[in-house]
PDB file of C-alpha atoms in Angstrom:
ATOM      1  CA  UNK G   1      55.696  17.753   9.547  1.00  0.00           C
ATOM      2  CA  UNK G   2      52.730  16.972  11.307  1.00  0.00           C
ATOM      3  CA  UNK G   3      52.570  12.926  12.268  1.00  0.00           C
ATOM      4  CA  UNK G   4      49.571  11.004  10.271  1.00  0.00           C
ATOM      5  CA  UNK G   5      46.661  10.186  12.419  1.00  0.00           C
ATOM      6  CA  UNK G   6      46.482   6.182  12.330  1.00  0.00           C
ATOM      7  CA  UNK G   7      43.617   4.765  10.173  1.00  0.00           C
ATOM      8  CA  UNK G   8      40.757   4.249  11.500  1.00  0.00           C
ATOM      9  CA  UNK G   9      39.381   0.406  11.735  1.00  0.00           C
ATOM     10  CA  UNK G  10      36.797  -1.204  10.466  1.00  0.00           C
ATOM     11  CA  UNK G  11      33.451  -2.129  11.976  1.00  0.00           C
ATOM     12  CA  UNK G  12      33.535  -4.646  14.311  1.00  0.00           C
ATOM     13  CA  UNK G  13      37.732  -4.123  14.881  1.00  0.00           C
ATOM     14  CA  UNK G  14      39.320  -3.182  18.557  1.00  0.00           C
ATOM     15  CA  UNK G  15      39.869  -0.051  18.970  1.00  0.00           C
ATOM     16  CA  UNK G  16      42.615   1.548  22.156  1.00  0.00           C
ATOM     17  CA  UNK G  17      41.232   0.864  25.334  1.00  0.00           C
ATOM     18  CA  UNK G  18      38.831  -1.847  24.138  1.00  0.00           C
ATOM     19  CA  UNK G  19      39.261  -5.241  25.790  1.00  0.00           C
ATOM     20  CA  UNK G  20      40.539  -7.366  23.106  1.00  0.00           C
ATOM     21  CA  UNK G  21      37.836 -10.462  22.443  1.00  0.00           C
ATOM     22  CA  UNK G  22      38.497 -13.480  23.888  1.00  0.00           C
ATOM     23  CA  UNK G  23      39.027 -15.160  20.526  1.00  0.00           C
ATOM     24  CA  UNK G  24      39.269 -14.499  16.849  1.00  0.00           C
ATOM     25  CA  UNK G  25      35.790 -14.927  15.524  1.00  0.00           C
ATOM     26  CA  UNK G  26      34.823 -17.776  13.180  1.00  0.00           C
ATOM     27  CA  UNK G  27      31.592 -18.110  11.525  1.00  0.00           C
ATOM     28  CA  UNK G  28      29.208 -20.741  12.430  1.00  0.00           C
ATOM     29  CA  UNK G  29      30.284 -23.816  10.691  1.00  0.00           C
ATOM     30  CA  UNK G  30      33.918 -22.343  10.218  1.00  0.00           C
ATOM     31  CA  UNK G  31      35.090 -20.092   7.596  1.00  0.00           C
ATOM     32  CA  UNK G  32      33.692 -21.017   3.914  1.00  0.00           C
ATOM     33  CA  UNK G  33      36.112 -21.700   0.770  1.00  0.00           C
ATOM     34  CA  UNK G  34      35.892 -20.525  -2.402  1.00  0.00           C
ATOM     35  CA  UNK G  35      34.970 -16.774  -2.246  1.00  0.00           C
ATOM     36  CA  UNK G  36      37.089 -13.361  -0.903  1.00  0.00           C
ATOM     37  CA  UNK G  37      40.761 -12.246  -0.929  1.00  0.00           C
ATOM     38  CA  UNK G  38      42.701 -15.927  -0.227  1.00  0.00           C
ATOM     39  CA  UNK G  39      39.533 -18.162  -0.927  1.00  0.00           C
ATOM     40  CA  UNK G  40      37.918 -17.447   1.918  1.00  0.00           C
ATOM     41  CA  UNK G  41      34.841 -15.807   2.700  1.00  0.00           C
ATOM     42  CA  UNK G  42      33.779 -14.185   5.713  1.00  0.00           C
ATOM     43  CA  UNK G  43      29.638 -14.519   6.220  1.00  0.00           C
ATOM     44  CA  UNK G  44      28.813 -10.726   8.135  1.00  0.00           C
ATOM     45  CA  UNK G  45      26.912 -11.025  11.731  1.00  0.00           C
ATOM     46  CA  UNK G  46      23.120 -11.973  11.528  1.00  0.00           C
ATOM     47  CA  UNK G  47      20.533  -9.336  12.571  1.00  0.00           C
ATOM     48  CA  UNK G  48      19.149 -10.433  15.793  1.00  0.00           C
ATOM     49  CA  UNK G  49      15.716  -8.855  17.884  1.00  0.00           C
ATOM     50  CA  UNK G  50      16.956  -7.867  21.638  1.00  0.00           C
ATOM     51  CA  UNK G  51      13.392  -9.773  22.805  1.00  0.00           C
ATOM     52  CA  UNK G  52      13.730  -8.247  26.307  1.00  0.00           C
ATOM     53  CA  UNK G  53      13.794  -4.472  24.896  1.00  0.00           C
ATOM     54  CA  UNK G  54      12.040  -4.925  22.077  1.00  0.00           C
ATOM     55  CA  UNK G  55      14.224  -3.475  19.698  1.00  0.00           C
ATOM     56  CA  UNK G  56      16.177  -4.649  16.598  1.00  0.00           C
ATOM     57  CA  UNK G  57      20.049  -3.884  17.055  1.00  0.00           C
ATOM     58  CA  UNK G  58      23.239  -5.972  15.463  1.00  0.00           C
ATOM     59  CA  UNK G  59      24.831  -8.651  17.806  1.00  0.00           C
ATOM     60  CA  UNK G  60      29.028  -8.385  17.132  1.00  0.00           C
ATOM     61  CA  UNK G  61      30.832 -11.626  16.649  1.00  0.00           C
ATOM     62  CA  UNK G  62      32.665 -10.939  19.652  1.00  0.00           C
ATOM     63  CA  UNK G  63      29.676 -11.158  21.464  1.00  0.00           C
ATOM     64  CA  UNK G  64      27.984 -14.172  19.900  1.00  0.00           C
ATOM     65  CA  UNK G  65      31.489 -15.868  20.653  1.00  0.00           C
ATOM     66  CA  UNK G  66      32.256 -14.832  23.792  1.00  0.00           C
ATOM     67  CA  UNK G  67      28.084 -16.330  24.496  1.00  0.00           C
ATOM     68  CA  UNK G  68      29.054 -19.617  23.062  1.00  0.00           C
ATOM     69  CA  UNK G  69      32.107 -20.053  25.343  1.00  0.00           C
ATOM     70  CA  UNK G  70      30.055 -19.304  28.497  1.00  0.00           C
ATOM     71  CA  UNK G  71      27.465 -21.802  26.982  1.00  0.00           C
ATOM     72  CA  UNK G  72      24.489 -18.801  27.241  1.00  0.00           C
ATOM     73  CA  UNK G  73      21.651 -20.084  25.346  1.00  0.00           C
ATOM     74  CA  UNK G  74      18.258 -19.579  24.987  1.00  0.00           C
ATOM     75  CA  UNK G  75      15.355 -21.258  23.283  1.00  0.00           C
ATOM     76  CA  UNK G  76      13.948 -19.893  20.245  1.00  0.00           C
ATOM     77  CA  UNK G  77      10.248 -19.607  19.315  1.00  0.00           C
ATOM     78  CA  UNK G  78      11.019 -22.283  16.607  1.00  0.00           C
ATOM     79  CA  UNK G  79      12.114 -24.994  19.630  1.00  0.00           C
ATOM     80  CA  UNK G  80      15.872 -24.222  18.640  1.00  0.00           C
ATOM     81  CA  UNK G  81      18.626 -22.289  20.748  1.00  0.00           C
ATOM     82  CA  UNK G  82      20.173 -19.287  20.306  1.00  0.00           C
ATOM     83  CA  UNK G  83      23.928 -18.424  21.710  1.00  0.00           C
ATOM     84  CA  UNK G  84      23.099 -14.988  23.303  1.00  0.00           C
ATOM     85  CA  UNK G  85      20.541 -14.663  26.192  1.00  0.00           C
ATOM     86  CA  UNK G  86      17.554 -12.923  25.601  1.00  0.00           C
ATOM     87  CA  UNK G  87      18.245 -12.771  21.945  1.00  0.00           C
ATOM     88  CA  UNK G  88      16.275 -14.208  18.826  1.00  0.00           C
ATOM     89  CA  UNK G  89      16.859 -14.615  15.022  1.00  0.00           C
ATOM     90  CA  UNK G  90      14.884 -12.916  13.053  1.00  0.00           C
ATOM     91  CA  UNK G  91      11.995 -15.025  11.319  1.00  0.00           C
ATOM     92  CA  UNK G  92      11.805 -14.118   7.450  1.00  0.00           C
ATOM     93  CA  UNK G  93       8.890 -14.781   5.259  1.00  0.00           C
ATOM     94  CA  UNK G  94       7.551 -15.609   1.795  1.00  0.00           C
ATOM     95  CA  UNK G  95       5.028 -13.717   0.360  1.00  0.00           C
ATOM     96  CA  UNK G  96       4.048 -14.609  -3.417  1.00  0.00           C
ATOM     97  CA  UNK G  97       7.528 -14.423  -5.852  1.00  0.00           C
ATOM     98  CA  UNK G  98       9.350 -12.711  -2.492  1.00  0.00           C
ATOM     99  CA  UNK G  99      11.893 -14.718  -0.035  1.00  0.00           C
ATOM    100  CA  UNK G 100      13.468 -14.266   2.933  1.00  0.00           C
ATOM    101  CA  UNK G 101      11.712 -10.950   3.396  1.00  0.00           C
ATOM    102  CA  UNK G 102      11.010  -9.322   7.282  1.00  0.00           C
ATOM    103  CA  UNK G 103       8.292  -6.527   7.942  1.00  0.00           C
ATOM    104  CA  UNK G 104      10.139  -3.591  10.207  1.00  0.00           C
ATOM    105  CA  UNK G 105       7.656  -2.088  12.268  1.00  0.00           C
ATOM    106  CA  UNK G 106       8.572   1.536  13.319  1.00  0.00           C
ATOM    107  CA  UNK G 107       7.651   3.566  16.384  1.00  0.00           C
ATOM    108  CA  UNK G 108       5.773   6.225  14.693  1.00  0.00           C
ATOM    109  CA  UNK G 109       2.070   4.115  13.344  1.00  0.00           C
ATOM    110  CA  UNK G 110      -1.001   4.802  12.348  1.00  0.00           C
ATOM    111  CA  UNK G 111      -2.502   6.191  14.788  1.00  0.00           C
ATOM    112  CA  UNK G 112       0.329   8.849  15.677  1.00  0.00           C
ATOM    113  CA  UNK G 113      -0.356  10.005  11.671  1.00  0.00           C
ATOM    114  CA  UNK G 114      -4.039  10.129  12.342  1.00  0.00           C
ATOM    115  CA  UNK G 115      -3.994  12.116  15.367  1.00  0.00           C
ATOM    116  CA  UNK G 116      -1.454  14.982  13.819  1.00  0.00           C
ATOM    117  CA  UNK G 117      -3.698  14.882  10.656  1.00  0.00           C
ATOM    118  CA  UNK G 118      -6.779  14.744  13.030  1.00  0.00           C
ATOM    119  CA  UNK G 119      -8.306  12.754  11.099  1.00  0.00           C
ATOM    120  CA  UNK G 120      -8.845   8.453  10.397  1.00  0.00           C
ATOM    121  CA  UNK G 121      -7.265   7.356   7.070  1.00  0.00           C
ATOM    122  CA  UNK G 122      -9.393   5.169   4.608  1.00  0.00           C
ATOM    123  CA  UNK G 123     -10.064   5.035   0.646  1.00  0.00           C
ATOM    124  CA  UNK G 124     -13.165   5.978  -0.711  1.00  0.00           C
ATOM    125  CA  UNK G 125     -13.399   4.015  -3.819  1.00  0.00           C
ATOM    126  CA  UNK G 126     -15.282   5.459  -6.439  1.00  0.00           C
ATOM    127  CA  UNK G 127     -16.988   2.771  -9.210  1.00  0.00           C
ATOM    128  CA  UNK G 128     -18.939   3.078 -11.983  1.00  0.00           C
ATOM    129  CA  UNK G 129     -19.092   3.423 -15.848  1.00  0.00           C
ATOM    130  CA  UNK G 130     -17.398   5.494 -18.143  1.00  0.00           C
ATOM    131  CA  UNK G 131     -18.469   8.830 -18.531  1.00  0.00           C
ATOM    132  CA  UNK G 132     -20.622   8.387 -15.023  1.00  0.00           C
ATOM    133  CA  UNK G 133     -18.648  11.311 -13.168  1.00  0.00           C
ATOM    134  CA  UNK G 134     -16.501   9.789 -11.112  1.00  0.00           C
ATOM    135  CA  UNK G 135     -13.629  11.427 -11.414  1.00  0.00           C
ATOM    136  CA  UNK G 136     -15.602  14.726 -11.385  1.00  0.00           C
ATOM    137  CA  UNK G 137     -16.826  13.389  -7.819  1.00  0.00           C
ATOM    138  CA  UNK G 138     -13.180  12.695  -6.741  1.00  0.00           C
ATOM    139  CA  UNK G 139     -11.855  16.300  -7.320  1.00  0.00           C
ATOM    140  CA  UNK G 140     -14.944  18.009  -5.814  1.00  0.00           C
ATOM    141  CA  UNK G 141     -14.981  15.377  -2.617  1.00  0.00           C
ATOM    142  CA  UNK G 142     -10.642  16.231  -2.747  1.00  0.00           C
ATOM    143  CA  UNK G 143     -11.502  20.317  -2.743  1.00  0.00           C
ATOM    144  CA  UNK G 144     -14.870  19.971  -0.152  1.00  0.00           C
ATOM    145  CA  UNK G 145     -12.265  17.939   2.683  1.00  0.00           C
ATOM    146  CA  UNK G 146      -9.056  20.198   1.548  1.00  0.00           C
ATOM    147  CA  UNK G 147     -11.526  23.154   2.278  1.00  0.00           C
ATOM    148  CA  UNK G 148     -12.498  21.600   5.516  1.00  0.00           C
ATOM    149  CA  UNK G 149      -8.935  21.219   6.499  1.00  0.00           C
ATOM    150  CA  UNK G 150      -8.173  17.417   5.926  1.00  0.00           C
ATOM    151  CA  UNK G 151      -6.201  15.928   3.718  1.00  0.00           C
ATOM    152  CA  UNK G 152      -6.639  13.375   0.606  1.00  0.00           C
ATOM    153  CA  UNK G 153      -5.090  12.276  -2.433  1.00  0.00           C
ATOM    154  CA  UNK G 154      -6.685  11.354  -5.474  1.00  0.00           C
ATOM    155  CA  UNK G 155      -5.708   7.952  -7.393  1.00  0.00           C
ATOM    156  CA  UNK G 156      -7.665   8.998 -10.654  1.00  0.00           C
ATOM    157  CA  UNK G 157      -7.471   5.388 -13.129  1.00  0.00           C
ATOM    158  CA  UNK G 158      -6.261   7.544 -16.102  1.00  0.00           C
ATOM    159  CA  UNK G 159      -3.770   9.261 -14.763  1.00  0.00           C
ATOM    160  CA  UNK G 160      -2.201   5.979 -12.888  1.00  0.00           C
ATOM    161  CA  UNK G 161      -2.075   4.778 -16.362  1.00  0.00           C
ATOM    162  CA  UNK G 162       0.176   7.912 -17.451  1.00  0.00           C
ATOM    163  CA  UNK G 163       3.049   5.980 -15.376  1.00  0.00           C
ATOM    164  CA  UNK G 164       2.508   3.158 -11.960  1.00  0.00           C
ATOM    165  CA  UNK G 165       0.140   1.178 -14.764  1.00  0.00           C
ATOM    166  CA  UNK G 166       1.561   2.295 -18.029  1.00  0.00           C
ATOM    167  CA  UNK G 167       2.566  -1.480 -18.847  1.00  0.00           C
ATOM    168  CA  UNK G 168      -1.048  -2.674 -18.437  1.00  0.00           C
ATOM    169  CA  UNK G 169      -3.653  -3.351 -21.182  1.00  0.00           C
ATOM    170  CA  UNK G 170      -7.299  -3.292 -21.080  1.00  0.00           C
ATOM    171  CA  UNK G 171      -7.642  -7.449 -21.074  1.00  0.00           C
ATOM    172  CA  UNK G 172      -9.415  -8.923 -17.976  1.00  0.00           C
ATOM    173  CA  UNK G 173      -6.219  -9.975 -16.227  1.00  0.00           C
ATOM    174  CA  UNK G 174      -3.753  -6.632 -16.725  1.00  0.00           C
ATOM    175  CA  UNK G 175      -7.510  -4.842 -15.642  1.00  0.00           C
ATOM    176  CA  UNK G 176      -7.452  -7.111 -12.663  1.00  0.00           C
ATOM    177  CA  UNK G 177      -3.573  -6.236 -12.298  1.00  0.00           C
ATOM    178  CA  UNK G 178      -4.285  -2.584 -12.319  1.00  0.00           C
ATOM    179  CA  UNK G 179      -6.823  -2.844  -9.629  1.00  0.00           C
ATOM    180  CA  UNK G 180      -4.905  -4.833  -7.684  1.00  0.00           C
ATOM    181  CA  UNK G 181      -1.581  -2.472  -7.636  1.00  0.00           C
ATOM    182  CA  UNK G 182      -4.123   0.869  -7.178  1.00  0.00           C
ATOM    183  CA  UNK G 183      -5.687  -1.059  -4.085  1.00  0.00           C
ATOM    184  CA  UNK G 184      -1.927  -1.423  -2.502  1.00  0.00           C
ATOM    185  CA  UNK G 185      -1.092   1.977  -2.925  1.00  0.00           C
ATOM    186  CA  UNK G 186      -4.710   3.252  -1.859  1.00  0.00           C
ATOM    187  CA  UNK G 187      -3.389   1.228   1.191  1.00  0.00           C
ATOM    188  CA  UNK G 188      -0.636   2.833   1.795  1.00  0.00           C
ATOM    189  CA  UNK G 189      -2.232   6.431   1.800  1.00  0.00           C
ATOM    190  CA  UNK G 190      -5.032   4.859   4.302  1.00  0.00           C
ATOM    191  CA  UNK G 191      -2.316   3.722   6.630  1.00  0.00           C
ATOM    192  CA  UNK G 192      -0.480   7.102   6.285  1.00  0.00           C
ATOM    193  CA  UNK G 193      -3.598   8.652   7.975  1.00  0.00           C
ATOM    194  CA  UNK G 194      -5.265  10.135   4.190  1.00  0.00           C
ATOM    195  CA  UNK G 195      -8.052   9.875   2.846  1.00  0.00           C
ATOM    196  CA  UNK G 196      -7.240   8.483  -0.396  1.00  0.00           C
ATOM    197  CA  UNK G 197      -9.952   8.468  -2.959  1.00  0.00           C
ATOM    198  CA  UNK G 198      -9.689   6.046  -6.013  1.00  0.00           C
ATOM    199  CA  UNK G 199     -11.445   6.839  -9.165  1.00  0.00           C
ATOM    200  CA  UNK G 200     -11.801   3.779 -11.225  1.00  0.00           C
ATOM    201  CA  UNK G 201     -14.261   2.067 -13.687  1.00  0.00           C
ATOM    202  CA  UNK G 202     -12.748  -0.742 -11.630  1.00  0.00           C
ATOM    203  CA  UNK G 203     -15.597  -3.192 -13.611  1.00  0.00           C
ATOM    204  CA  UNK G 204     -15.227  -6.673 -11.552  1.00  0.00           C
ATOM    205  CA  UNK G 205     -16.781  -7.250  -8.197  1.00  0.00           C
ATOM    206  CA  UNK G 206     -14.173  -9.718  -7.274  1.00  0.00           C
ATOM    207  CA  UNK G 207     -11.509  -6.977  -8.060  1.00  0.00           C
ATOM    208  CA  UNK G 208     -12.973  -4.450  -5.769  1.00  0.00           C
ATOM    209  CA  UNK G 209     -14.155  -7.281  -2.861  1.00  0.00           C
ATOM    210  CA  UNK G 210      -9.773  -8.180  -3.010  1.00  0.00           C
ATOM    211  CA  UNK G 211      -9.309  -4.242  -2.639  1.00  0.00           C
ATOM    212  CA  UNK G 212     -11.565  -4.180   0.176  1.00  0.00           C
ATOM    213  CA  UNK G 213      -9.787  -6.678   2.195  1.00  0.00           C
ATOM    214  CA  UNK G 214      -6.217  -5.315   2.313  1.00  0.00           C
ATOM    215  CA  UNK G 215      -8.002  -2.667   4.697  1.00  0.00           C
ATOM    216  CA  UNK G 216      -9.916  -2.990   7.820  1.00  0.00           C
ATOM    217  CA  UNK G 217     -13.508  -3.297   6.613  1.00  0.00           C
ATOM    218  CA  UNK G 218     -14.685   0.302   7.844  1.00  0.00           C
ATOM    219  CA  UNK G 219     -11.992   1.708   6.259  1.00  0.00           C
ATOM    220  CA  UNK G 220     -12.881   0.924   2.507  1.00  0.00           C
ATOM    221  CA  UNK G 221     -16.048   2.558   1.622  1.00  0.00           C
ATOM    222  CA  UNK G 222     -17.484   2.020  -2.077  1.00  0.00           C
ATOM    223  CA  UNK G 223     -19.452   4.578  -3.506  1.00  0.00           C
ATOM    224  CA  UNK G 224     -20.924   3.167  -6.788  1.00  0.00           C
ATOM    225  CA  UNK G 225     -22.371   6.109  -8.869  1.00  0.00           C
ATOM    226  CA  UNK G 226     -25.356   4.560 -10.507  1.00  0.00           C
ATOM    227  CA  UNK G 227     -25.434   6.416 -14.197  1.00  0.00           C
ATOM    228  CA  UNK G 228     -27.583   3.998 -16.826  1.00  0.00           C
ATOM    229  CA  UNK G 229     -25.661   3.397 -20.125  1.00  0.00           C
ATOM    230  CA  UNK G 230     -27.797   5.982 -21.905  1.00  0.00           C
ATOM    231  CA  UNK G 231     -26.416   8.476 -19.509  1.00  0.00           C
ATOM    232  CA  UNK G 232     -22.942   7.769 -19.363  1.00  0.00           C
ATOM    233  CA  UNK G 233     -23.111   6.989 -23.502  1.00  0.00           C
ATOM    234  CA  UNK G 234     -24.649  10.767 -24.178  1.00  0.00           C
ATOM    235  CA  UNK G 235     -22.010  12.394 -22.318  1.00  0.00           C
ATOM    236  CA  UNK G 236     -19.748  10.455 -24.011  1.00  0.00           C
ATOM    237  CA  UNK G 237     -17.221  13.565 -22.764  1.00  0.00           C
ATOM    238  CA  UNK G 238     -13.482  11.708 -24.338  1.00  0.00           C
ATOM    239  CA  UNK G 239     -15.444   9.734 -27.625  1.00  0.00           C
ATOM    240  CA  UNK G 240     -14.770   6.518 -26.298  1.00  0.00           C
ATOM    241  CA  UNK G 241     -18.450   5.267 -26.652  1.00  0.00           C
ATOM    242  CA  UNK G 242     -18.808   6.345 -30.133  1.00  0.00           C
ATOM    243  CA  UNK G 243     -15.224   4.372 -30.932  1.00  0.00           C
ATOM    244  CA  UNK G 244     -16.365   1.345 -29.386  1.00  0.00           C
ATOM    245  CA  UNK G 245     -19.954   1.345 -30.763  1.00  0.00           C
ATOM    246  CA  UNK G 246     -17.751   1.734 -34.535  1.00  0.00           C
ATOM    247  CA  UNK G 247     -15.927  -1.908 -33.526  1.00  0.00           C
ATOM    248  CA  UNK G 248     -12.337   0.490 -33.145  1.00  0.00           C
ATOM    249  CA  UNK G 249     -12.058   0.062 -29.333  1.00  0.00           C
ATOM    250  CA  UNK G 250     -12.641  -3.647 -28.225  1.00  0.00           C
ATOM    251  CA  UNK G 251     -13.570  -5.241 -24.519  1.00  0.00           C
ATOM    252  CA  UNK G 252     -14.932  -1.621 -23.610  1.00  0.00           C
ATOM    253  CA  UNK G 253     -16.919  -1.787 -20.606  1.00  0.00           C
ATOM    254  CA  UNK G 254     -20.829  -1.500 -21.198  1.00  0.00           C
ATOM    255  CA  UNK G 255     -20.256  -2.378 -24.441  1.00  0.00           C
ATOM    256  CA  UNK G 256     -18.568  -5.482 -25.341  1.00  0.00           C
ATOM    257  CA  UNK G 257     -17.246  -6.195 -21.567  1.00  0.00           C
ATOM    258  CA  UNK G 258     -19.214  -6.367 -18.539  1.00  0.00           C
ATOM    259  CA  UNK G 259     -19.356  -4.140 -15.407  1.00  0.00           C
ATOM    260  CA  UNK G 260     -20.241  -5.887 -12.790  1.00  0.00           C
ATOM    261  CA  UNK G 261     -22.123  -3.172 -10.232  1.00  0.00           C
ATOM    262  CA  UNK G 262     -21.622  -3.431  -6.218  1.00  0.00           C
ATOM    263  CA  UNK G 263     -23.717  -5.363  -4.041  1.00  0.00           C
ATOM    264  CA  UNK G 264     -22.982  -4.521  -0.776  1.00  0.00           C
ATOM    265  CA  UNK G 265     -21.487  -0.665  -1.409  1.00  0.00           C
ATOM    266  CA  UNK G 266     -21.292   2.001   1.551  1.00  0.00           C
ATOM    267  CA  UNK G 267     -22.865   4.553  -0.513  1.00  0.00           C
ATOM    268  CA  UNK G 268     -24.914   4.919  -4.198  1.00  0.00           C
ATOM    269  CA  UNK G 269     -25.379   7.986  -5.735  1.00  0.00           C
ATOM    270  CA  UNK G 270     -28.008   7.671  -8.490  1.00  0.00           C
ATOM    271  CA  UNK G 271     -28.378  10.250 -11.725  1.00  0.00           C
ATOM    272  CA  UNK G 272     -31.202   9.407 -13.851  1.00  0.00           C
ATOM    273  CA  UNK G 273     -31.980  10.797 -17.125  1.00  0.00           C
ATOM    274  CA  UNK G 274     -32.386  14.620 -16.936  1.00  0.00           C
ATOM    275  CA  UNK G 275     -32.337  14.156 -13.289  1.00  0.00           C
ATOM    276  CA  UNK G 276     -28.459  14.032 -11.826  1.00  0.00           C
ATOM    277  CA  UNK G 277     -26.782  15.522  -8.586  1.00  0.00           C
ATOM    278  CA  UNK G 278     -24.548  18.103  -8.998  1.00  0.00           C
ATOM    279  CA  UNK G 279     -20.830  17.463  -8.072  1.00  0.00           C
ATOM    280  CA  UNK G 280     -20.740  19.321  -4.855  1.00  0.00           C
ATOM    281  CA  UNK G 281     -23.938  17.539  -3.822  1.00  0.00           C
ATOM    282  CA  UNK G 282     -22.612  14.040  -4.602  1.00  0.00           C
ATOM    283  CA  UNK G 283     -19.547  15.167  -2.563  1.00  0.00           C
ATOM    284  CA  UNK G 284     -21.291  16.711   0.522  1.00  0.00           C
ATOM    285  CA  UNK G 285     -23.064  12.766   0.443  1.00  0.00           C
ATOM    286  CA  UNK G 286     -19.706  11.336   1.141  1.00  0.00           C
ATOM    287  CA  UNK G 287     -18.650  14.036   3.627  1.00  0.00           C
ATOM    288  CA  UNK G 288     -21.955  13.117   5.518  1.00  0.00           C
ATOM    289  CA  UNK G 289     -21.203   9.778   5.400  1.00  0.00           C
ATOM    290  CA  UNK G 290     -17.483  10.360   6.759  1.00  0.00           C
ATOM    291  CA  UNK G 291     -18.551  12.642   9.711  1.00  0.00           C
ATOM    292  CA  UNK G 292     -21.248  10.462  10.568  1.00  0.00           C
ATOM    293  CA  UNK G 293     -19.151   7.407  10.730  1.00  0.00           C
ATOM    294  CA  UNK G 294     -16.008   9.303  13.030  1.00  0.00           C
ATOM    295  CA  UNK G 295     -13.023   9.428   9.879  1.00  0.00           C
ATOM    296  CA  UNK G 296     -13.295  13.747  10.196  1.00  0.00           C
ATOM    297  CA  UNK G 297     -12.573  15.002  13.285  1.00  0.00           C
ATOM    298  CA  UNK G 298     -13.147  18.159  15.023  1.00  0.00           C
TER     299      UNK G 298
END
């Protein structure tokens, strides 16, 4: 019978040929009561930043220990000392209802994703009425770039309402909600090298002026398509106009809630009455305005 290999041990444990540690390791403050096999629970090793490398790695107990009994310090950022050499705690922050949370940074950015995409990311944020087009602007300005070889995603307002908004009303403050989670994920496209284009009534300036500041202020470009009421209420293309002007649909924008149009936009695209741009024109308007201002390479 063949003998059983011996188990293998746990993190952290000697293993043949290691050099044992110089002493059992205790947590700072001593072992705390009340908790694990025996009442006593073990607190597992901090993660530390290797400041000298620049890298983020685990420090063992062993090592922490075998630090303290040399009497290695070194002074922390916050004035206090740490037991290793050239090694730092990691600093954790609070950022509205979240604690003790740390960004991680990886070696693969922005710009790595924008030069294999060759292209800058950014949202194009499309604003305007109900019934004004803009989501027939978004696909044509998606299929002119995809043609073009660049990529985009659309983030149409309906459709993020089919499941990322689902839980949202039409009240000013789940409307300002919505805008406010479509901005962080338009974000997160941008910074992923796309060109993500949003496609939102989006009716509050303040709403759109918060979206514009999660991004580098070249990188969020507003394109307000100007369509009067009359316009917008003709084409009327899912009845929604016709339900709100019958006292069914309530706080619907041009109607009984305002829309507050841009004052500082990148780009307007008027239609007047019998007089309106076609969608691949209104697109080829943004392209220009892309090439022109470097986010389409070559």
């Amino acid at each position: 019978m063949l003998a059983r290999a011996p188990p293998r041990p746990c993190s952290g444990a000697a293993v043949a040929g290691d050099v044992p540690s110089r002493r059992p390791w205790v947590p700072a403050g001593g072992l705390a009561r009340g908790g694990g096999a025996g009442g006593v629970r073990l607190v597992a090793a901090r993660p530390v930043v290797a400041a000298a490398a620049g890298e983020r790695r685990m420090v063992s107990p062993e090592t922490v220990a075998a630090a303290a009994d040399s009497g290695m310090t070194t002074q922390l950022a916050n004035g206090s000392s740490s037991a290793v050499a050239g090694i730092s705690k990691f600093v954790t922050s609070t950022v509205g209802k979240s604690t003790n949370i740390l960004w991680h940074d990886c070696p693969i950015g922005k710009s790595e994703r924008q030069n294999l995409l060759n292209q800058k990311g950014c949202v194009v944020w499309i604003t305007g009425l109900s019934g004004s087009g803009k989501s027939t602007l978004a696909c044509a300005l998606s299929r002119e770039l995809h043609a073009r070889g660049h990529l985009t995603y659309v983030l149409d307002g309906d459709n993020l309402r089919h499941g990322l908004n689902r839980d949202l009303s039409f009240k000013a403050e789940d409307r300002a909600e919505n805008i406010r989670r479509v901005g962080e994920v338009a974000k997160l496209f941008a910074d992923a090298g796309l060109i993500c284009i949003a496609s939102l009534i989006s009716p509050y300036r303040s709403d759109r002026s918060a979206c514009r500041s999660l991004l580098p202020k070249s990188s969020f470009i507003e394109v307000f398509l100007n369509a009067p009421l009359e316009v917008c209420e003709a084409r009327d293309p899912k009845g929604l106009y016709k339900l709100a002007r019958a006292g069914k649909i309530k706080g619907f924008t041009g109607i009984d809630d305002p829309y507050e149009p841009p004052s500082d936009c990148e780009i307007v695209i008027t239609c007047k009455i019998g007089d309106c741009p076609s969608p691949k024109l209104m697109a080829d308007q943004v392209v220009s305005y892309l090439e022109a201002n470097g986010f389409l390479k070559d």
